[in-house]
PDB file of C-alpha atoms in Angstrom:
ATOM      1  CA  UNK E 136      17.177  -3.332 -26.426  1.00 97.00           C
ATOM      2  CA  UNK E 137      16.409  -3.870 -23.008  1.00 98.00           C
ATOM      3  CA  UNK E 138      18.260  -1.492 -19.989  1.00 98.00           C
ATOM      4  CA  UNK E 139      18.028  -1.200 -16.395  1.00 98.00           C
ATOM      5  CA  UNK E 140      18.978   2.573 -15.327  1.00 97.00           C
ATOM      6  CA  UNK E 141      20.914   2.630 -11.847  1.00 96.00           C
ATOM      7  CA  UNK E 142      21.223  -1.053 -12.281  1.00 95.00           C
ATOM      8  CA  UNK E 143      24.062  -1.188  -9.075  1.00 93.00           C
ATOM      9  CA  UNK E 144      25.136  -4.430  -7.794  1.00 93.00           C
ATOM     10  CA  UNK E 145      21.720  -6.268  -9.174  1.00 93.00           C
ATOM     11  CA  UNK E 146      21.275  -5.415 -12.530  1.00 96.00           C
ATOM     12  CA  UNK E 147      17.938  -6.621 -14.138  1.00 97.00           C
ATOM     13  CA  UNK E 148      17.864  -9.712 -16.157  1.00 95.00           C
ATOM     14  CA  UNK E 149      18.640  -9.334 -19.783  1.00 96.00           C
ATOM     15  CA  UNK E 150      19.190  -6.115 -19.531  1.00 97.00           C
ATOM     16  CA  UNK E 151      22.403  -3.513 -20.768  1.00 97.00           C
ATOM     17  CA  UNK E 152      23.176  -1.885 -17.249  1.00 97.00           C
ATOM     18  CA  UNK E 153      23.733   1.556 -16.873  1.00 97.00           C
ATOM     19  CA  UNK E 154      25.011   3.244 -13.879  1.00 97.00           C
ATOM     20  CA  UNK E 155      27.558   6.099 -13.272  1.00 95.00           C
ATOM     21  CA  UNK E 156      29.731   3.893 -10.675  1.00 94.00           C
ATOM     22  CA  UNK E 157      31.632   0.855 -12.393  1.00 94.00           C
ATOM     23  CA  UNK E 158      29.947  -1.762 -10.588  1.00 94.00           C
ATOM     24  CA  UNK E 159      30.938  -5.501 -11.876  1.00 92.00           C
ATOM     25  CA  UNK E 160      27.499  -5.426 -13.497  1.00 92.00           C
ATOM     26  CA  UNK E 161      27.994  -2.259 -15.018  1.00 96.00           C
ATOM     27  CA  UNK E 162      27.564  -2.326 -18.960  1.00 96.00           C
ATOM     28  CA  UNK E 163      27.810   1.746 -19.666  1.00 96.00           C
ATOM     29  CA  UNK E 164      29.286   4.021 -17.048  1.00 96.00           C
ATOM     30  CA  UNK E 165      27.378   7.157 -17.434  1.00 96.00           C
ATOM     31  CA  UNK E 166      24.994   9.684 -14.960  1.00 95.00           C
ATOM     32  CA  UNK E 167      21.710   9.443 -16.730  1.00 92.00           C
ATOM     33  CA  UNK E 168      21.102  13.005 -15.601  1.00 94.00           C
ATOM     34  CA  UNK E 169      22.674  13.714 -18.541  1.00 95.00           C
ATOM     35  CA  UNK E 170      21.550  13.159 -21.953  1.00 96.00           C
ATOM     36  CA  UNK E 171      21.287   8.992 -22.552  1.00 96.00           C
ATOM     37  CA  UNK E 172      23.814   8.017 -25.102  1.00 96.00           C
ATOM     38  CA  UNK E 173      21.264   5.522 -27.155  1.00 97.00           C
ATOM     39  CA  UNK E 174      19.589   5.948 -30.048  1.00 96.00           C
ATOM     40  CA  UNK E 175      16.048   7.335 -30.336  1.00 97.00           C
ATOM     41  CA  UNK E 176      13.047   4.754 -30.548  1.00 97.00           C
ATOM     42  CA  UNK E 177      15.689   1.607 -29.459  1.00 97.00           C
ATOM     43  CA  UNK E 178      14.679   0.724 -26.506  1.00 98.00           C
ATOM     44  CA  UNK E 179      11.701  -2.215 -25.525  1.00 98.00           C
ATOM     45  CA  UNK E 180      11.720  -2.129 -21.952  1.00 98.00           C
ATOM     46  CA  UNK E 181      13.263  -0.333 -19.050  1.00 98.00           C
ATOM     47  CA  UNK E 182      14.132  -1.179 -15.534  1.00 98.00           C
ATOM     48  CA  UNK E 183      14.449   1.915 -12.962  1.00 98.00           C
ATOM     49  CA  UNK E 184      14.666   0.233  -9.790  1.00 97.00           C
ATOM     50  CA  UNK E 185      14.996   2.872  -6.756  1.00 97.00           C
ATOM     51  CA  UNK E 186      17.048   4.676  -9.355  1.00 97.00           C
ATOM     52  CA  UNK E 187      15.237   8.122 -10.476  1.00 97.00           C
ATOM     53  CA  UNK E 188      14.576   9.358  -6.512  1.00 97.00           C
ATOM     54  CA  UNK E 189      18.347  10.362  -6.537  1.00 96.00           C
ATOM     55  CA  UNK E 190      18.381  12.411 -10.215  1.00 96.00           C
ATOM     56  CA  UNK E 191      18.170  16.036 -10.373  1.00 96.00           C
ATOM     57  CA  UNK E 192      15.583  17.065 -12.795  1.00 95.00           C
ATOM     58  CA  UNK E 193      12.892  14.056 -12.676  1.00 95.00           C
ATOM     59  CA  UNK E 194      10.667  15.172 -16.214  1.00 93.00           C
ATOM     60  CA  UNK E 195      13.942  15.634 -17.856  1.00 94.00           C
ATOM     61  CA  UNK E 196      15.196  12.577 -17.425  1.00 96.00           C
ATOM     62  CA  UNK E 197      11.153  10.774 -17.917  1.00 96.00           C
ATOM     63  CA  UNK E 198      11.690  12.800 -21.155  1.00 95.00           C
ATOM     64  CA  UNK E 199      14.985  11.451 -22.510  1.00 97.00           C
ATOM     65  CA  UNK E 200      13.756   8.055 -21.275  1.00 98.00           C
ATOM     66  CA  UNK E 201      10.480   8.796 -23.914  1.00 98.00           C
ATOM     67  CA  UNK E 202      12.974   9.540 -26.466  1.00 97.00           C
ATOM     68  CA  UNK E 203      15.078   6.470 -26.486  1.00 98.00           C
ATOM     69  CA  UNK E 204      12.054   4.114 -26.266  1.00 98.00           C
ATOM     70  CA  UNK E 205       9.870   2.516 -29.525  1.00 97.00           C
ATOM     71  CA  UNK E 206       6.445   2.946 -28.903  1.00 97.00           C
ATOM     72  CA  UNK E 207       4.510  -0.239 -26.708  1.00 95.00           C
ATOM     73  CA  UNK E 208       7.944   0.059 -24.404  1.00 97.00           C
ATOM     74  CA  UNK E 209       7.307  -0.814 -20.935  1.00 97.00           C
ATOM     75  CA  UNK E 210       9.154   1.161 -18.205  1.00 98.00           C
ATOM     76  CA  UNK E 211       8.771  -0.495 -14.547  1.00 98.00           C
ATOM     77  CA  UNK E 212       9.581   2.117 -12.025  1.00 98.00           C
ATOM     78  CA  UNK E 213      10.219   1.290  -8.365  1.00 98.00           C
ATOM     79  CA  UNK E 214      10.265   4.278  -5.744  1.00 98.00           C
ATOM     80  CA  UNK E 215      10.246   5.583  -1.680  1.00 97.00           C
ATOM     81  CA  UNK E 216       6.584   6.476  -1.255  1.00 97.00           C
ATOM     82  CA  UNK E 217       6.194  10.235  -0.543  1.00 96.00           C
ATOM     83  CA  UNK E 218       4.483   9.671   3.032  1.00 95.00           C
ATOM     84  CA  UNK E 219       7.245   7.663   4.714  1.00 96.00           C
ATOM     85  CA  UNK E 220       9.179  10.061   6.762  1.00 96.00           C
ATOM     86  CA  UNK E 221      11.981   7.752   6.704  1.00 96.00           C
ATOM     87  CA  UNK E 222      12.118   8.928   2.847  1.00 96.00           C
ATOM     88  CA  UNK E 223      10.984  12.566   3.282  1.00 95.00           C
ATOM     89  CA  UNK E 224      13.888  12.591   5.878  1.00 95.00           C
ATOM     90  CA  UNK E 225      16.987  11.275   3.383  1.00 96.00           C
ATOM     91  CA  UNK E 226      19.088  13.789   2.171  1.00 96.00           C
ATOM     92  CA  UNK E 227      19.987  11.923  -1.086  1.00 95.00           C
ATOM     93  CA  UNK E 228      16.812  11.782  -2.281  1.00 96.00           C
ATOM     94  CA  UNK E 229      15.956  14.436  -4.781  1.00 96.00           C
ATOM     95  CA  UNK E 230      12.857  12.987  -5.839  1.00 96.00           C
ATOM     96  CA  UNK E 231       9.740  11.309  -4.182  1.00 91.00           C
ATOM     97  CA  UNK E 232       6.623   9.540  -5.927  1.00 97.00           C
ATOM     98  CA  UNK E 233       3.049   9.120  -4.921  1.00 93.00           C
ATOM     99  CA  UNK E 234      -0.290   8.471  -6.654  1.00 91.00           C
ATOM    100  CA  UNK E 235      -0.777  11.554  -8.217  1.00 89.00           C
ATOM    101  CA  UNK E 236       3.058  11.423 -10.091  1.00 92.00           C
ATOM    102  CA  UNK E 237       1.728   9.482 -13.355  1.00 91.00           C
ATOM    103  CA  UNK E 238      -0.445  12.230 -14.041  1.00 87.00           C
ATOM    104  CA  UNK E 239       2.692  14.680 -14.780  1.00 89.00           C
ATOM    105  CA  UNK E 240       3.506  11.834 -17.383  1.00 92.00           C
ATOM    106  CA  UNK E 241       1.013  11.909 -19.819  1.00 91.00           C
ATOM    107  CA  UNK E 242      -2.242  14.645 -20.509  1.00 87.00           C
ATOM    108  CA  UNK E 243      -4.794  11.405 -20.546  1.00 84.00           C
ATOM    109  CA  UNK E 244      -6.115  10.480 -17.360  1.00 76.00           C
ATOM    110  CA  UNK E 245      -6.871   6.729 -16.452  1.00 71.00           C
ATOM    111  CA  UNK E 246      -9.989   6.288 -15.415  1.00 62.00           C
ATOM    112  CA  UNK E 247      -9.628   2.727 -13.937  1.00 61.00           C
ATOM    113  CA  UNK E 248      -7.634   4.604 -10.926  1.00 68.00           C
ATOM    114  CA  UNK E 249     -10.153   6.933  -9.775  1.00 64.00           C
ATOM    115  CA  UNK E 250     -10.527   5.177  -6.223  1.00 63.00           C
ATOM    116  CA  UNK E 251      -7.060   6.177  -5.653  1.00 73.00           C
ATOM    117  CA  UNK E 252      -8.105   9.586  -4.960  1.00 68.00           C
ATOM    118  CA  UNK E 253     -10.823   9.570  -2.211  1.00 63.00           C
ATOM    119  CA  UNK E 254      -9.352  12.611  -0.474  1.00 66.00           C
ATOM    120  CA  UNK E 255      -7.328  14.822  -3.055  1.00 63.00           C
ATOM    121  CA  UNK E 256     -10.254  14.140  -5.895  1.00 60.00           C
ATOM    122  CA  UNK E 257      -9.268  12.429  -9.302  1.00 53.00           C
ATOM    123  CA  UNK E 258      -7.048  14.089 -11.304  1.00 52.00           C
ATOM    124  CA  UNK E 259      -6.092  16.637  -9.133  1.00 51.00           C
ATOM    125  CA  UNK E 260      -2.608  17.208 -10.710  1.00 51.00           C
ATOM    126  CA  UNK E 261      -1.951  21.282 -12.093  1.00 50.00           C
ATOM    127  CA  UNK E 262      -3.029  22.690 -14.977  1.00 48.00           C
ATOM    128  CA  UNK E 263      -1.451  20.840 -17.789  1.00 48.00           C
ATOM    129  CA  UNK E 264       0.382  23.206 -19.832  1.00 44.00           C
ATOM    130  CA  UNK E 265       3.390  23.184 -21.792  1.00 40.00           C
ATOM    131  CA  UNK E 266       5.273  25.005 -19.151  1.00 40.00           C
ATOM    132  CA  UNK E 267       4.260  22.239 -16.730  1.00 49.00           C
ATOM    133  CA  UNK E 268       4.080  18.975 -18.604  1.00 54.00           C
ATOM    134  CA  UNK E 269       7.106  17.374 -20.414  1.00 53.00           C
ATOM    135  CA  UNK E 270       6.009  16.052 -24.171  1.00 83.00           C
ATOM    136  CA  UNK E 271       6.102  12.659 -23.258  1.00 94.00           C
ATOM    137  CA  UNK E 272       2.552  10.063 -22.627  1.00 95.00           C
ATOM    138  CA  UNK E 273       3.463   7.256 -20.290  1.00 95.00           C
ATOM    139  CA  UNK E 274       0.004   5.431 -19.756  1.00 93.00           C
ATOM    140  CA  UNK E 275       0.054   4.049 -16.386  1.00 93.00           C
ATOM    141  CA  UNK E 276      -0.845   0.102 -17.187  1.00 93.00           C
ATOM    142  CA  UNK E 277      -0.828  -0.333 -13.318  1.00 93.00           C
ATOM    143  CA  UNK E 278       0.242   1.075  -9.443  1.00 94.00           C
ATOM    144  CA  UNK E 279       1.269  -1.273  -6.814  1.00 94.00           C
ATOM    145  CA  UNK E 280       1.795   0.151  -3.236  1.00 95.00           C
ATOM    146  CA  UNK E 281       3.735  -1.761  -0.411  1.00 95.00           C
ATOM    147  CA  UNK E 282       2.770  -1.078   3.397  1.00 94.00           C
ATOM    148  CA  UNK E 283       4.365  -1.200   6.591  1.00 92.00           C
ATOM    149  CA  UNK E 284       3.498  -4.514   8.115  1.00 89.00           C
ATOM    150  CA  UNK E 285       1.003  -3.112  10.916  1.00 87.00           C
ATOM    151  CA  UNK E 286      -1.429  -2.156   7.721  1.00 88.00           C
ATOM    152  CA  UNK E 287      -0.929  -6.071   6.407  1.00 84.00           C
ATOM    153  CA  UNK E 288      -4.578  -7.800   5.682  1.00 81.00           C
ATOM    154  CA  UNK E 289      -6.491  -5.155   7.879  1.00 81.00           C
ATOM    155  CA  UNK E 290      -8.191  -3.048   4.699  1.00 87.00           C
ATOM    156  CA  UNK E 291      -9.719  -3.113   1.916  1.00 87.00           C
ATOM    157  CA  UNK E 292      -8.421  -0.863  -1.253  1.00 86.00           C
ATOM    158  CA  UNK E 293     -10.515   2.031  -0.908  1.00 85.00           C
ATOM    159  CA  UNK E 294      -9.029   2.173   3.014  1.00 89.00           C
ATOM    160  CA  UNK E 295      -5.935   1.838   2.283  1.00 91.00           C
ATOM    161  CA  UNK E 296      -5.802   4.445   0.153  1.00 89.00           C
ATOM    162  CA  UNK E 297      -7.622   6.833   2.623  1.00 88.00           C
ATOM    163  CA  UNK E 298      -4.632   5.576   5.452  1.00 91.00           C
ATOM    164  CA  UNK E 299      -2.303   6.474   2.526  1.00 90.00           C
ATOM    165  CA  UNK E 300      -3.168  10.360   1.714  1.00 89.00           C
ATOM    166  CA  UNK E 301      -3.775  11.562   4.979  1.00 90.00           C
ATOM    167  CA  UNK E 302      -1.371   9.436   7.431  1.00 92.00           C
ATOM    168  CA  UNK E 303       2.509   8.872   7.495  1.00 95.00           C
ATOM    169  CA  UNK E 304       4.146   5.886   7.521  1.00 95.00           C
ATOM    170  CA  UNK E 305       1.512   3.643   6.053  1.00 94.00           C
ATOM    171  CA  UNK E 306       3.226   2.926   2.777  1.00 95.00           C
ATOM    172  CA  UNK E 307       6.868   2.653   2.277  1.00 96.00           C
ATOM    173  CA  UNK E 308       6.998   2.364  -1.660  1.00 97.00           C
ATOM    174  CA  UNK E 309       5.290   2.585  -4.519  1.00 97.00           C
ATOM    175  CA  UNK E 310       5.424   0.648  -8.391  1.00 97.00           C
ATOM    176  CA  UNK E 311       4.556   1.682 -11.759  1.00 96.00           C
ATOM    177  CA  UNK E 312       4.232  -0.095 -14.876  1.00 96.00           C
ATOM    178  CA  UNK E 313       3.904   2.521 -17.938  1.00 96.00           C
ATOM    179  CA  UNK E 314       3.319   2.132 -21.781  1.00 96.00           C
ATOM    180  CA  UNK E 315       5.200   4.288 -24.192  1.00 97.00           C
ATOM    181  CA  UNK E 316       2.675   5.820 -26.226  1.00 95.00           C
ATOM    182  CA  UNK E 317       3.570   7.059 -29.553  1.00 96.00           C
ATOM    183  CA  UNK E 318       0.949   6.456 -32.177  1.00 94.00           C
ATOM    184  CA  UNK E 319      -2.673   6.118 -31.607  1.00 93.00           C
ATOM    185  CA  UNK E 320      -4.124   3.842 -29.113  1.00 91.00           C
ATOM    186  CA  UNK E 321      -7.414   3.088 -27.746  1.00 87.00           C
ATOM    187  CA  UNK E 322      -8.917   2.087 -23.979  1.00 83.00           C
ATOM    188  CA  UNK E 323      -9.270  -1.663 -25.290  1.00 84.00           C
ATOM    189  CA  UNK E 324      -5.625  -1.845 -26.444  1.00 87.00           C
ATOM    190  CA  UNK E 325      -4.178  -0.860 -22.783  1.00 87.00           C
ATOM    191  CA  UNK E 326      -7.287  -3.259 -21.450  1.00 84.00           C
ATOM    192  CA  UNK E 327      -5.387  -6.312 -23.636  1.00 86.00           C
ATOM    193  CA  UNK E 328      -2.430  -5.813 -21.659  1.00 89.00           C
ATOM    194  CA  UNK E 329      -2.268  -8.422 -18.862  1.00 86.00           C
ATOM    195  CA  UNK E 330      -1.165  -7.073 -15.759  1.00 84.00           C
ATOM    196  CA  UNK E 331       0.522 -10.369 -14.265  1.00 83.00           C
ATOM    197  CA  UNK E 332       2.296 -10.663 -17.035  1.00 89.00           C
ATOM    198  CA  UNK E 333       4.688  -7.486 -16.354  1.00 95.00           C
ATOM    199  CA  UNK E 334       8.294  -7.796 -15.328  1.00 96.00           C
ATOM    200  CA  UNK E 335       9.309  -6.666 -12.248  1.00 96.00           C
ATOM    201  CA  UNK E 336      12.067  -6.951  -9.704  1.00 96.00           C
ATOM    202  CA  UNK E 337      12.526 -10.321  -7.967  1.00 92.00           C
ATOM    203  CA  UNK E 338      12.586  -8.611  -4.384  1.00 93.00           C
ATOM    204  CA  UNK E 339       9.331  -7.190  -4.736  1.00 93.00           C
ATOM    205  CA  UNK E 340       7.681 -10.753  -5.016  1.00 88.00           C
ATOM    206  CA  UNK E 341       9.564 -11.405  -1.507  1.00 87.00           C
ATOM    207  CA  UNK E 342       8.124  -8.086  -0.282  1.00 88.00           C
ATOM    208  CA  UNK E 343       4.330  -9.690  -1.329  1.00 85.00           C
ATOM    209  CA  UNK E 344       5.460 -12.762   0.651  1.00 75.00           C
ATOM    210  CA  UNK E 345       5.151 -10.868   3.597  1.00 67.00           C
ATOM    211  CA  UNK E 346       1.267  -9.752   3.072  1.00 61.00           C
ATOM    212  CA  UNK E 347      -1.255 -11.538   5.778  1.00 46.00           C
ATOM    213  CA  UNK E 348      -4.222 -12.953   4.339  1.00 45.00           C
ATOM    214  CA  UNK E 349      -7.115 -10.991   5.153  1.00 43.00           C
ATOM    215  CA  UNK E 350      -8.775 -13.740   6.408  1.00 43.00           C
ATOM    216  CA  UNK E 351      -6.062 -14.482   9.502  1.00 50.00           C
ATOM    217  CA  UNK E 352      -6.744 -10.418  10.691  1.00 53.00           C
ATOM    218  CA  UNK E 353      -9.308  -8.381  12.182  1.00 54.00           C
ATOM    219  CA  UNK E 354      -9.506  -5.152  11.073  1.00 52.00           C
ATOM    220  CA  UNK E 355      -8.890  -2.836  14.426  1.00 51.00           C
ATOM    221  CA  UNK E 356     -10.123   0.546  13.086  1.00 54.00           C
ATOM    222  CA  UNK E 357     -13.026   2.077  11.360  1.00 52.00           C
ATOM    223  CA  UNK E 358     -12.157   5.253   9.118  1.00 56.00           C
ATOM    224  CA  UNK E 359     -14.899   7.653  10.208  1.00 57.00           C
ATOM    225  CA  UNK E 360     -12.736  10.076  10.760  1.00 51.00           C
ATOM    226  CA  UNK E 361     -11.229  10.293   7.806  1.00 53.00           C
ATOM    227  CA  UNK E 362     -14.022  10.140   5.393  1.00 52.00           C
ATOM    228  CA  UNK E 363     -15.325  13.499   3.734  1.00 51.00           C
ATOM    229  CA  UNK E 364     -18.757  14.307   5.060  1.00 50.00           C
ATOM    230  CA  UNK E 365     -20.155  14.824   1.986  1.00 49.00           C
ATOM    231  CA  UNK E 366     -19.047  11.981  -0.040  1.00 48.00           C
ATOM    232  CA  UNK E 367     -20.104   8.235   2.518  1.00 51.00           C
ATOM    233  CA  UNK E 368     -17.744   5.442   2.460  1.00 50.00           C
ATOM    234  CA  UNK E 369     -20.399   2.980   1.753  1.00 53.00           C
ATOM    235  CA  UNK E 370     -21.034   5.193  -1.787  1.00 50.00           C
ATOM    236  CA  UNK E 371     -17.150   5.025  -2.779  1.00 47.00           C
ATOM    237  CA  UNK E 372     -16.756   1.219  -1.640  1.00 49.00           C
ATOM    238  CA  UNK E 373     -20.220  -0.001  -2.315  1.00 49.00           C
ATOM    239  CA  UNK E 374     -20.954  -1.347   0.704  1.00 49.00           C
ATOM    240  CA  UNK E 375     -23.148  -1.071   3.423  1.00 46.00           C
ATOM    241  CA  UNK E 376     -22.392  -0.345   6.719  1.00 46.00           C
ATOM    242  CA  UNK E 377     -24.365  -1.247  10.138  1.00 48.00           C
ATOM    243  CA  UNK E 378     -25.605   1.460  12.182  1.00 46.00           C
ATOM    244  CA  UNK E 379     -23.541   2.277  15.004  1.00 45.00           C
ATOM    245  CA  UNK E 380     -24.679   0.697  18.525  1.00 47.00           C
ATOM    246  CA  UNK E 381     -25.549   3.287  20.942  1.00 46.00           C
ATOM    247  CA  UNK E 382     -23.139   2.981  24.121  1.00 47.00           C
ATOM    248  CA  UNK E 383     -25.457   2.796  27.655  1.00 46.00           C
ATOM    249  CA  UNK E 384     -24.426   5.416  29.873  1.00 46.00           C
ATOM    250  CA  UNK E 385     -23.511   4.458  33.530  1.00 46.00           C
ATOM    251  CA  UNK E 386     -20.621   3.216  35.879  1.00 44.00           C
ATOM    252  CA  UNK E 387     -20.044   0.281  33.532  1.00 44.00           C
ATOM    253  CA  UNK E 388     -19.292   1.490  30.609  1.00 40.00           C
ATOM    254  CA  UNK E 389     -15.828   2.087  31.541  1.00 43.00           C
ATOM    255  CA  UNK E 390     -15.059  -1.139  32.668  1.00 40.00           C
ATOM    256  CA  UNK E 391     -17.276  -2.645  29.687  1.00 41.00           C
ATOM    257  CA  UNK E 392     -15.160  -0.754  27.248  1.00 41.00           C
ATOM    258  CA  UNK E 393     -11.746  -1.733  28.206  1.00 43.00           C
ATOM    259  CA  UNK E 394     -13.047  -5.432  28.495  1.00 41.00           C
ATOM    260  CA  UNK E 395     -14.010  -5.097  24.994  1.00 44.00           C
ATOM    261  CA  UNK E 396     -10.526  -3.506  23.838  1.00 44.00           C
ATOM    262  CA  UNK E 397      -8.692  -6.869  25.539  1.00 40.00           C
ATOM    263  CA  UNK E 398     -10.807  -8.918  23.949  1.00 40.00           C
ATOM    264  CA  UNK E 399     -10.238  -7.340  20.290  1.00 42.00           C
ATOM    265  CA  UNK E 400      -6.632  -7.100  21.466  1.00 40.00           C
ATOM    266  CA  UNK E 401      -6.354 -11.242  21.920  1.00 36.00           C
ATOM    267  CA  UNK E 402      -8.532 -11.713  18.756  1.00 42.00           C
ATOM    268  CA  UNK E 403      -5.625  -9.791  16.512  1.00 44.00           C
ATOM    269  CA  UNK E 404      -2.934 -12.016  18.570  1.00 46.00           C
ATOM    270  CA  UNK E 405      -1.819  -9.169  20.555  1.00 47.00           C
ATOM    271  CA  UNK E 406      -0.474  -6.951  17.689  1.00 48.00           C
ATOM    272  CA  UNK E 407      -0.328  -3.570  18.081  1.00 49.00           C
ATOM    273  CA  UNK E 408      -2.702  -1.716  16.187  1.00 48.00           C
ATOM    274  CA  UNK E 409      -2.067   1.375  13.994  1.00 53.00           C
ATOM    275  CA  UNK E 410      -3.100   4.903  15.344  1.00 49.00           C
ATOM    276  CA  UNK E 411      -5.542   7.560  13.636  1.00 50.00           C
ATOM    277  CA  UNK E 412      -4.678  10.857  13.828  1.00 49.00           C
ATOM    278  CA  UNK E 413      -6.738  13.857  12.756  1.00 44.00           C
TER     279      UNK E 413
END
């Protein structure tokens, strides 16, 4: 059984719909903040697309949604990124999602994330106790985030995340694709899953279709600021990085400077380029 939760006016391809407004789409009327009337272990795949940021209790319902699916059941969540303040701001959203939510999903920790963390640290999420942790184990299979289009083609990975954690309004949503785990599995079982091969909402491929190529862009900004003083950029990306050039003191510089800042400026085709704050 296949079922999209929240499905609304688009409901997922082959999937039983299930929203608490009779849409036209709309297989099973019922608020899945209650319990979901399905059988345990039925369920192969599940669709919550910008569904679970209105419920009311989030590892409830991540719980009940463990409990209806058969282990190797892929749930495809799509979300408002925490650090948009267009989401923090809207007062129907109970719920918000970032990098560190899959952690409250399952006690293992996924190593093949770790650069997501260059700030906060890697796995960073509380204590995981029994008071804190619903009995569930969604292994995250992979984490997809979408940016505002002044942040299109000007980073790398490692960047982006940095932008991410300590700035607003650099990503505007954020996708999961988890695993059901209920029997033993190893590293190289999750490892056989191939990520391009996940379902996933048709509008998000028209969101991608948006993305500049890196190669059309100049990046405008260097991170310094933002990087920890103890851990280098060029040890978390593995690159190296040129010294900086020593700026000449003198009446020129001034003039030199802005020079250089139109130039850049015509280079990047007059777009205007994202601010750093502290």
């Amino acid at each position: 059984m296949r079922i999209d939760l929240g499905s609304g006016k688009n409901k997922y391809r082959d999937c039983i719909g299930i929203d608490r407004i009779n849409f036209k789409e709309t297989d099973m009327i019922h608020d899945f903040n209650r319990r979901i009337p399905l059988e345990r272990d039925s369920v192969t795949f599940v669709m919550c697309s910008h569904s679970l940021q209105y419920v009311d209790n989030l590892q409830s319902v991540m719980q009940d949604i463990y409990r209806i699916c058969r282990h190797g059941a892929i749930v495809c969540i799509v979300a408002p990124y925490a650090h948009a303040t267009v989401n923090m701001i809207n007062p129907e959203f109970k719920q918000l999602f970032n990098e560190h939510s899959p952690g409250y999903w399952t006690a293992h920790e996924n190593p093949a994330y770790q650069d997501e963390y260059p700030l906060s640290g890697f796995n960073t999420v509380l204590p995981q106790t029994p008071n804190n942790l619903a009995p569930v184990d969604f292994r995250l299979l992979r984490m997809e985030f979408f940016y505002y289009p002044a942040y299109h083609g000007f980073y790398d990975e490692v960047e982006l995340a940095y932008l991410r954690q300590s700035q607003l309004n650099v990503a505007f949503q954020v996708m999961y694709h988890l695993i059901v785990v209920k029997k033993p599995v190893t590293s190289a079982d999750l490892l056989n899953i191939n990520p391009n091969e996940l379902e996933e909402p048709d509008y998000v491929k028209e969101q991608r279709a948006f993305t500049l190529s890196d190669e059309e862009q100049e990046q405008p900004l260097y991170l310094d600021l933002l990087q920890p003083a103890a851990v280098p950029k060029e040890q978390i990306s593995g690159k190296q990085r040129k010294p900086p050039v020593a700026r000449k003191k003198g009446t020129g510089s001034k003039s030199k400077t802005r020079s250089h800042q139109k130039s850049r400026h015509l280079k990047s085709g007059g777009r205007k380029k994202p601010v750093l704050t502290r």
